[in-house]
Amino acid sequence: MTFRFRFASLLELRERERDEAGAAVGQALEAIAKIDAQHDEIENERGRLRDDATRELAGPISVDRLLTHGRYEMQLAAQADSLRQTRQQLLAALAERRQRLVDAEAEVKRFERLEENDRDEYQRERRRREQRDNDEAAGRIHAAANRGRVPTAPFPSPTETDRS
């Protein structure tokens, strides 16, 4: 008879939940990285736009061009603000997902400790049964050895031998 953990299916379920929680954390981190990359791209574009505007101030000034640059700068600023807000939301979601991962890992650990305790108890019980079986076998061997001896009558005492 081999050991079978009584809650093996629950342990497997908790491990899957933990793995899914870990994947969710990974997805949130990827989403944050994408948002950060987009934000960096927008900030780089805003920097190029400012540099272009500074260069254009050196020559003749076009009002239409200044207005176009201004509108584009406002659009980029709005996108940057939107990305910052999205990033904050993703950070909150990441914190929740991390907490779920911590909770799921704790559940898995709890079941693993339970399995270890059950396995230890199973081993102790198996050793007790083996010891009991060995003791019974030794008793049977001893009893058989005693039965196999030829019973001897008590030796006659010296006074009894004199009478005969």
PDB file of C-alpha atoms in Angstrom:
ATOM      1  CA  MET A   1       0.000   0.000   0.000  1.00  0.00           C
ATOM      2  CA  THR A   2       1.490   3.317  -1.032  1.00  0.00           C
ATOM      3  CA  PHE A   3       0.875   6.735   0.456  1.00  0.00           C
ATOM      4  CA  ARG A   4      -1.920   8.750  -1.128  1.00  0.00           C
ATOM      5  CA  PHE A   5      -2.497  12.278   0.138  1.00  0.00           C
ATOM      6  CA  ARG A   6      -6.176  12.633   0.951  1.00  0.00           C
ATOM      7  CA  PHE A   7      -6.288  16.232  -0.301  1.00  0.00           C
ATOM      8  CA  ALA A   8      -4.126  15.736  -3.412  1.00  0.00           C
ATOM      9  CA  SER A   9      -6.780  17.136  -5.743  1.00  0.00           C
ATOM     10  CA  LEU A  10      -7.178  20.237  -3.560  1.00  0.00           C
ATOM     11  CA  LEU A  11      -3.411  20.710  -3.483  1.00  0.00           C
ATOM     12  CA  GLU A  12      -3.298  20.496  -7.285  1.00  0.00           C
ATOM     13  CA  LEU A  13      -6.159  23.007  -7.505  1.00  0.00           C
ATOM     14  CA  ARG A  14      -4.365  25.417  -5.162  1.00  0.00           C
ATOM     15  CA  GLU A  15      -1.149  25.023  -7.155  1.00  0.00           C
ATOM     16  CA  ARG A  16      -3.026  25.883 -10.365  1.00  0.00           C
ATOM     17  CA  GLU A  17      -4.582  28.911  -8.674  1.00  0.00           C
ATOM     18  CA  ARG A  18      -1.139  30.003  -7.483  1.00  0.00           C
ATOM     19  CA  ASP A  19       0.296  29.575 -10.980  1.00  0.00           C
ATOM     20  CA  GLU A  20      -2.587  31.570 -12.457  1.00  0.00           C
ATOM     21  CA  ALA A  21      -2.051  34.305  -9.877  1.00  0.00           C
ATOM     22  CA  GLY A  22       1.632  34.383 -10.799  1.00  0.00           C
ATOM     23  CA  ALA A  23       0.729  34.662 -14.474  1.00  0.00           C
ATOM     24  CA  ALA A  24      -1.656  37.522 -13.651  1.00  0.00           C
ATOM     25  CA  VAL A  25       1.158  39.344 -11.848  1.00  0.00           C
ATOM     26  CA  GLY A  26       3.365  38.807 -14.891  1.00  0.00           C
ATOM     27  CA  GLN A  27       0.679  40.197 -17.207  1.00  0.00           C
ATOM     28  CA  ALA A  28       0.270  43.276 -15.018  1.00  0.00           C
ATOM     29  CA  LEU A  29       4.028  43.840 -15.037  1.00  0.00           C
ATOM     30  CA  GLU A  30       4.085  43.513 -18.838  1.00  0.00           C
ATOM     31  CA  ALA A  31       1.219  46.006 -19.153  1.00  0.00           C
ATOM     32  CA  ILE A  32       3.052  48.464 -16.898  1.00  0.00           C
ATOM     33  CA  ALA A  33       6.226  48.029 -18.954  1.00  0.00           C
ATOM     34  CA  LYS A  34       4.274  48.776 -22.153  1.00  0.00           C
ATOM     35  CA  ILE A  35       2.715  51.874 -20.585  1.00  0.00           C
ATOM     36  CA  ASP A  36       6.159  53.017 -19.435  1.00  0.00           C
ATOM     37  CA  ALA A  37       7.572  52.504 -22.934  1.00  0.00           C
ATOM     38  CA  GLN A  38       4.694  54.496 -24.465  1.00  0.00           C
ATOM     39  CA  HIS A  39       5.150  57.247 -21.881  1.00  0.00           C
ATOM     40  CA  ASP A  40       8.887  57.420 -22.594  1.00  0.00           C
ATOM     41  CA  GLU A  41       8.153  57.608 -26.315  1.00  0.00           C
ATOM     42  CA  ILE A  42       5.731  60.489 -25.778  1.00  0.00           C
ATOM     43  CA  GLU A  43       8.180  62.330 -23.528  1.00  0.00           C
ATOM     44  CA  ASN A  44      10.920  61.894 -26.149  1.00  0.00           C
ATOM     45  CA  GLU A  45       8.549  63.267 -28.808  1.00  0.00           C
ATOM     46  CA  ARG A  46       7.717  66.229 -26.560  1.00  0.00           C
ATOM     47  CA  GLY A  47      11.443  66.877 -26.131  1.00  0.00           C
ATOM     48  CA  ARG A  48      12.000  66.807 -29.906  1.00  0.00           C
ATOM     49  CA  LEU A  49       9.028  69.112 -30.365  1.00  0.00           C
ATOM     50  CA  ARG A  50      10.479  71.624 -27.866  1.00  0.00           C
ATOM     51  CA  ASP A  51      13.862  71.445 -29.574  1.00  0.00           C
ATOM     52  CA  ASP A  52      12.224  72.074 -32.958  1.00  0.00           C
ATOM     53  CA  ALA A  53      10.257  75.002 -31.524  1.00  0.00           C
ATOM     54  CA  THR A  54      13.449  76.493 -30.055  1.00  0.00           C
ATOM     55  CA  ARG A  55      15.216  76.243 -33.428  1.00  0.00           C
ATOM     56  CA  GLU A  56      12.288  77.816 -35.236  1.00  0.00           C
ATOM     57  CA  LEU A  57      12.355  80.801 -32.902  1.00  0.00           C
ATOM     58  CA  ALA A  58      15.754  81.684 -34.313  1.00  0.00           C
ATOM     59  CA  GLY A  59      14.296  82.417 -37.756  1.00  0.00           C
ATOM     60  CA  PRO A  60      11.081  83.893 -39.047  1.00  0.00           C
ATOM     61  CA  ILE A  61       8.094  82.950 -36.891  1.00  0.00           C
ATOM     62  CA  SER A  62       5.020  81.323 -38.437  1.00  0.00           C
ATOM     63  CA  VAL A  63       1.893  81.705 -36.335  1.00  0.00           C
ATOM     64  CA  ASP A  64       0.253  78.674 -37.961  1.00  0.00           C
ATOM     65  CA  ARG A  65       3.303  76.580 -37.210  1.00  0.00           C
ATOM     66  CA  LEU A  66       3.373  77.766 -33.568  1.00  0.00           C
ATOM     67  CA  LEU A  67      -0.319  76.929 -33.193  1.00  0.00           C
ATOM     68  CA  THR A  68       0.210  73.499 -34.738  1.00  0.00           C
ATOM     69  CA  HIS A  69       3.145  72.824 -32.415  1.00  0.00           C
ATOM     70  CA  GLY A  70       1.109  74.058 -29.447  1.00  0.00           C
ATOM     71  CA  ARG A  71      -1.841  71.817 -30.289  1.00  0.00           C
ATOM     72  CA  TYR A  72       0.424  68.846 -30.824  1.00  0.00           C
ATOM     73  CA  GLU A  73       2.205  69.572 -27.516  1.00  0.00           C
ATOM     74  CA  MET A  74      -1.168  69.674 -25.736  1.00  0.00           C
ATOM     75  CA  GLN A  75      -2.196  66.419 -27.373  1.00  0.00           C
ATOM     76  CA  LEU A  76       1.058  64.771 -26.273  1.00  0.00           C
ATOM     77  CA  ALA A  77       0.653  66.163 -22.741  1.00  0.00           C
ATOM     78  CA  ALA A  78      -2.903  64.777 -22.575  1.00  0.00           C
ATOM     79  CA  GLN A  79      -1.671  61.373 -23.758  1.00  0.00           C
ATOM     80  CA  ALA A  80       1.121  61.454 -21.164  1.00  0.00           C
ATOM     81  CA  ASP A  81      -1.395  62.303 -18.416  1.00  0.00           C
ATOM     82  CA  SER A  82      -3.700  59.534 -19.591  1.00  0.00           C
ATOM     83  CA  LEU A  83      -0.800  57.057 -19.530  1.00  0.00           C
ATOM     84  CA  ARG A  84       0.158  58.178 -16.000  1.00  0.00           C
ATOM     85  CA  GLN A  85      -3.414  57.566 -14.824  1.00  0.00           C
ATOM     86  CA  THR A  86      -3.503  54.189 -16.546  1.00  0.00           C
ATOM     87  CA  ARG A  87      -0.180  53.327 -14.916  1.00  0.00           C
ATOM     88  CA  GLN A  88      -1.579  54.205 -11.488  1.00  0.00           C
ATOM     89  CA  GLN A  89      -4.564  51.951 -12.111  1.00  0.00           C
ATOM     90  CA  LEU A  90      -2.277  49.163 -13.262  1.00  0.00           C
ATOM     91  CA  LEU A  91      -0.120  49.596 -10.153  1.00  0.00           C
ATOM     92  CA  ALA A  92      -3.240  49.203  -7.984  1.00  0.00           C
ATOM     93  CA  ALA A  93      -4.245  46.099  -9.960  1.00  0.00           C
ATOM     94  CA  LEU A  94      -0.688  44.772  -9.610  1.00  0.00           C
ATOM     95  CA  ALA A  95      -0.827  45.199  -5.842  1.00  0.00           C
ATOM     96  CA  GLU A  96      -4.104  43.243  -5.725  1.00  0.00           C
ATOM     97  CA  ARG A  97      -2.689  40.514  -7.941  1.00  0.00           C
ATOM     98  CA  ARG A  98       0.449  40.263  -5.839  1.00  0.00           C
ATOM     99  CA  GLN A  99      -1.686  39.905  -2.723  1.00  0.00           C
ATOM    100  CA  ARG A 100      -3.678  37.143  -4.422  1.00  0.00           C
ATOM    101  CA  LEU A 101      -0.386  35.459  -5.305  1.00  0.00           C
ATOM    102  CA  VAL A 102       0.830  35.705  -1.697  1.00  0.00           C
ATOM    103  CA  ASP A 103      -2.480  34.274  -0.448  1.00  0.00           C
ATOM    104  CA  ALA A 104      -2.409  31.471  -3.022  1.00  0.00           C
ATOM    105  CA  GLU A 105       1.186  30.612  -2.115  1.00  0.00           C
ATOM    106  CA  ALA A 106       0.217  30.484   1.572  1.00  0.00           C
ATOM    107  CA  GLU A 107      -2.628  28.070   0.736  1.00  0.00           C
ATOM    108  CA  VAL A 108      -0.267  25.835  -1.223  1.00  0.00           C
ATOM    109  CA  LYS A 109       2.234  25.861   1.652  1.00  0.00           C
ATOM    110  CA  ARG A 110      -0.556  24.969   4.090  1.00  0.00           C
ATOM    111  CA  PHE A 111      -1.548  21.948   2.019  1.00  0.00           C
ATOM    112  CA  GLU A 112       2.097  20.942   1.526  1.00  0.00           C
ATOM    113  CA  ARG A 113       2.630  20.991   5.302  1.00  0.00           C
ATOM    114  CA  LEU A 114      -0.537  18.936   5.739  1.00  0.00           C
ATOM    115  CA  GLU A 115       0.711  16.463   3.144  1.00  0.00           C
ATOM    116  CA  GLU A 116       4.091  16.248   4.880  1.00  0.00           C
ATOM    117  CA  ASN A 117       2.401  15.622   8.239  1.00  0.00           C
ATOM    118  CA  ASP A 118       0.139  12.970   6.707  1.00  0.00           C
ATOM    119  CA  ARG A 119       3.121  11.333   5.007  1.00  0.00           C
ATOM    120  CA  ASP A 120       5.036  11.287   8.314  1.00  0.00           C
ATOM    121  CA  GLU A 121       2.039   9.774  10.100  1.00  0.00           C
ATOM    122  CA  TYR A 122       1.690   7.192   7.333  1.00  0.00           C
ATOM    123  CA  GLN A 123       5.388   6.263   7.721  1.00  0.00           C
ATOM    124  CA  ARG A 124       5.058   5.984  11.509  1.00  0.00           C
ATOM    125  CA  GLU A 125       1.981   3.773  11.159  1.00  0.00           C
ATOM    126  CA  ARG A 126       3.721   1.637   8.523  1.00  0.00           C
ATOM    127  CA  ARG A 127       6.734   1.171  10.819  1.00  0.00           C
ATOM    128  CA  ARG A 128       4.397   0.276  13.719  1.00  0.00           C
ATOM    129  CA  ARG A 129       2.654  -2.336  11.563  1.00  0.00           C
ATOM    130  CA  GLU A 130       5.988  -3.727  10.392  1.00  0.00           C
ATOM    131  CA  GLN A 131       7.227  -3.905  13.968  1.00  0.00           C
ATOM    132  CA  ARG A 132       4.007  -5.624  15.080  1.00  0.00           C
ATOM    133  CA  ASP A 133       4.285  -8.092  12.188  1.00  0.00           C
ATOM    134  CA  ASN A 134       7.938  -8.727  13.028  1.00  0.00           C
ATOM    135  CA  ASP A 135       7.080  -9.256  16.699  1.00  0.00           C
ATOM    136  CA  GLU A 136       4.316 -11.698  15.766  1.00  0.00           C
ATOM    137  CA  ALA A 137       6.642 -13.571  13.413  1.00  0.00           C
ATOM    138  CA  ALA A 138       9.338 -13.748  16.085  1.00  0.00           C
ATOM    139  CA  GLY A 139       6.759 -15.037  18.581  1.00  0.00           C
ATOM    140  CA  ARG A 140       5.625 -17.718  16.138  1.00  0.00           C
ATOM    141  CA  ILE A 141       9.228 -18.737  15.438  1.00  0.00           C
ATOM    142  CA  HIS A 142       9.946 -18.910  19.160  1.00  0.00           C
ATOM    143  CA  ALA A 143       6.766 -20.905  19.817  1.00  0.00           C
ATOM    144  CA  ALA A 144       7.588 -23.301  16.987  1.00  0.00           C
ATOM    145  CA  ALA A 145      11.110 -23.736  18.295  1.00  0.00           C
ATOM    146  CA  ASN A 146       9.771 -24.521  21.748  1.00  0.00           C
ATOM    147  CA  ARG A 147       7.296 -27.041  20.325  1.00  0.00           C
ATOM    148  CA  GLY A 148      10.042 -28.685  18.318  1.00  0.00           C
ATOM    149  CA  ARG A 149      12.021 -29.566  21.449  1.00  0.00           C
ATOM    150  CA  VAL A 150      11.621 -32.975  22.920  1.00  0.00           C
ATOM    151  CA  PRO A 151      10.108 -32.520  26.316  1.00  0.00           C
ATOM    152  CA  THR A 152      12.256 -34.141  28.906  1.00  0.00           C
ATOM    153  CA  ALA A 153      11.048 -35.693  32.102  1.00  0.00           C
ATOM    154  CA  PRO A 154      12.569 -34.332  35.185  1.00  0.00           C
ATOM    155  CA  PHE A 155      15.723 -36.153  36.062  1.00  0.00           C
ATOM    156  CA  PRO A 156      15.210 -38.727  38.725  1.00  0.00           C
ATOM    157  CA  SER A 157      16.581 -37.727  42.021  1.00  0.00           C
ATOM    158  CA  PRO A 158      19.421 -39.847  43.431  1.00  0.00           C
ATOM    159  CA  THR A 159      17.144 -41.327  46.034  1.00  0.00           C
ATOM    160  CA  GLU A 160      14.729 -42.571  43.364  1.00  0.00           C
ATOM    161  CA  THR A 161      17.497 -44.330  41.490  1.00  0.00           C
ATOM    162  CA  ASP A 162      18.511 -46.115  44.648  1.00  0.00           C
ATOM    163  CA  ARG A 163      15.095 -47.657  45.038  1.00  0.00           C
ATOM    164  CA  SER A 164      15.076 -49.379  41.745  1.00  0.00           C
TER     165      SER A 164
END
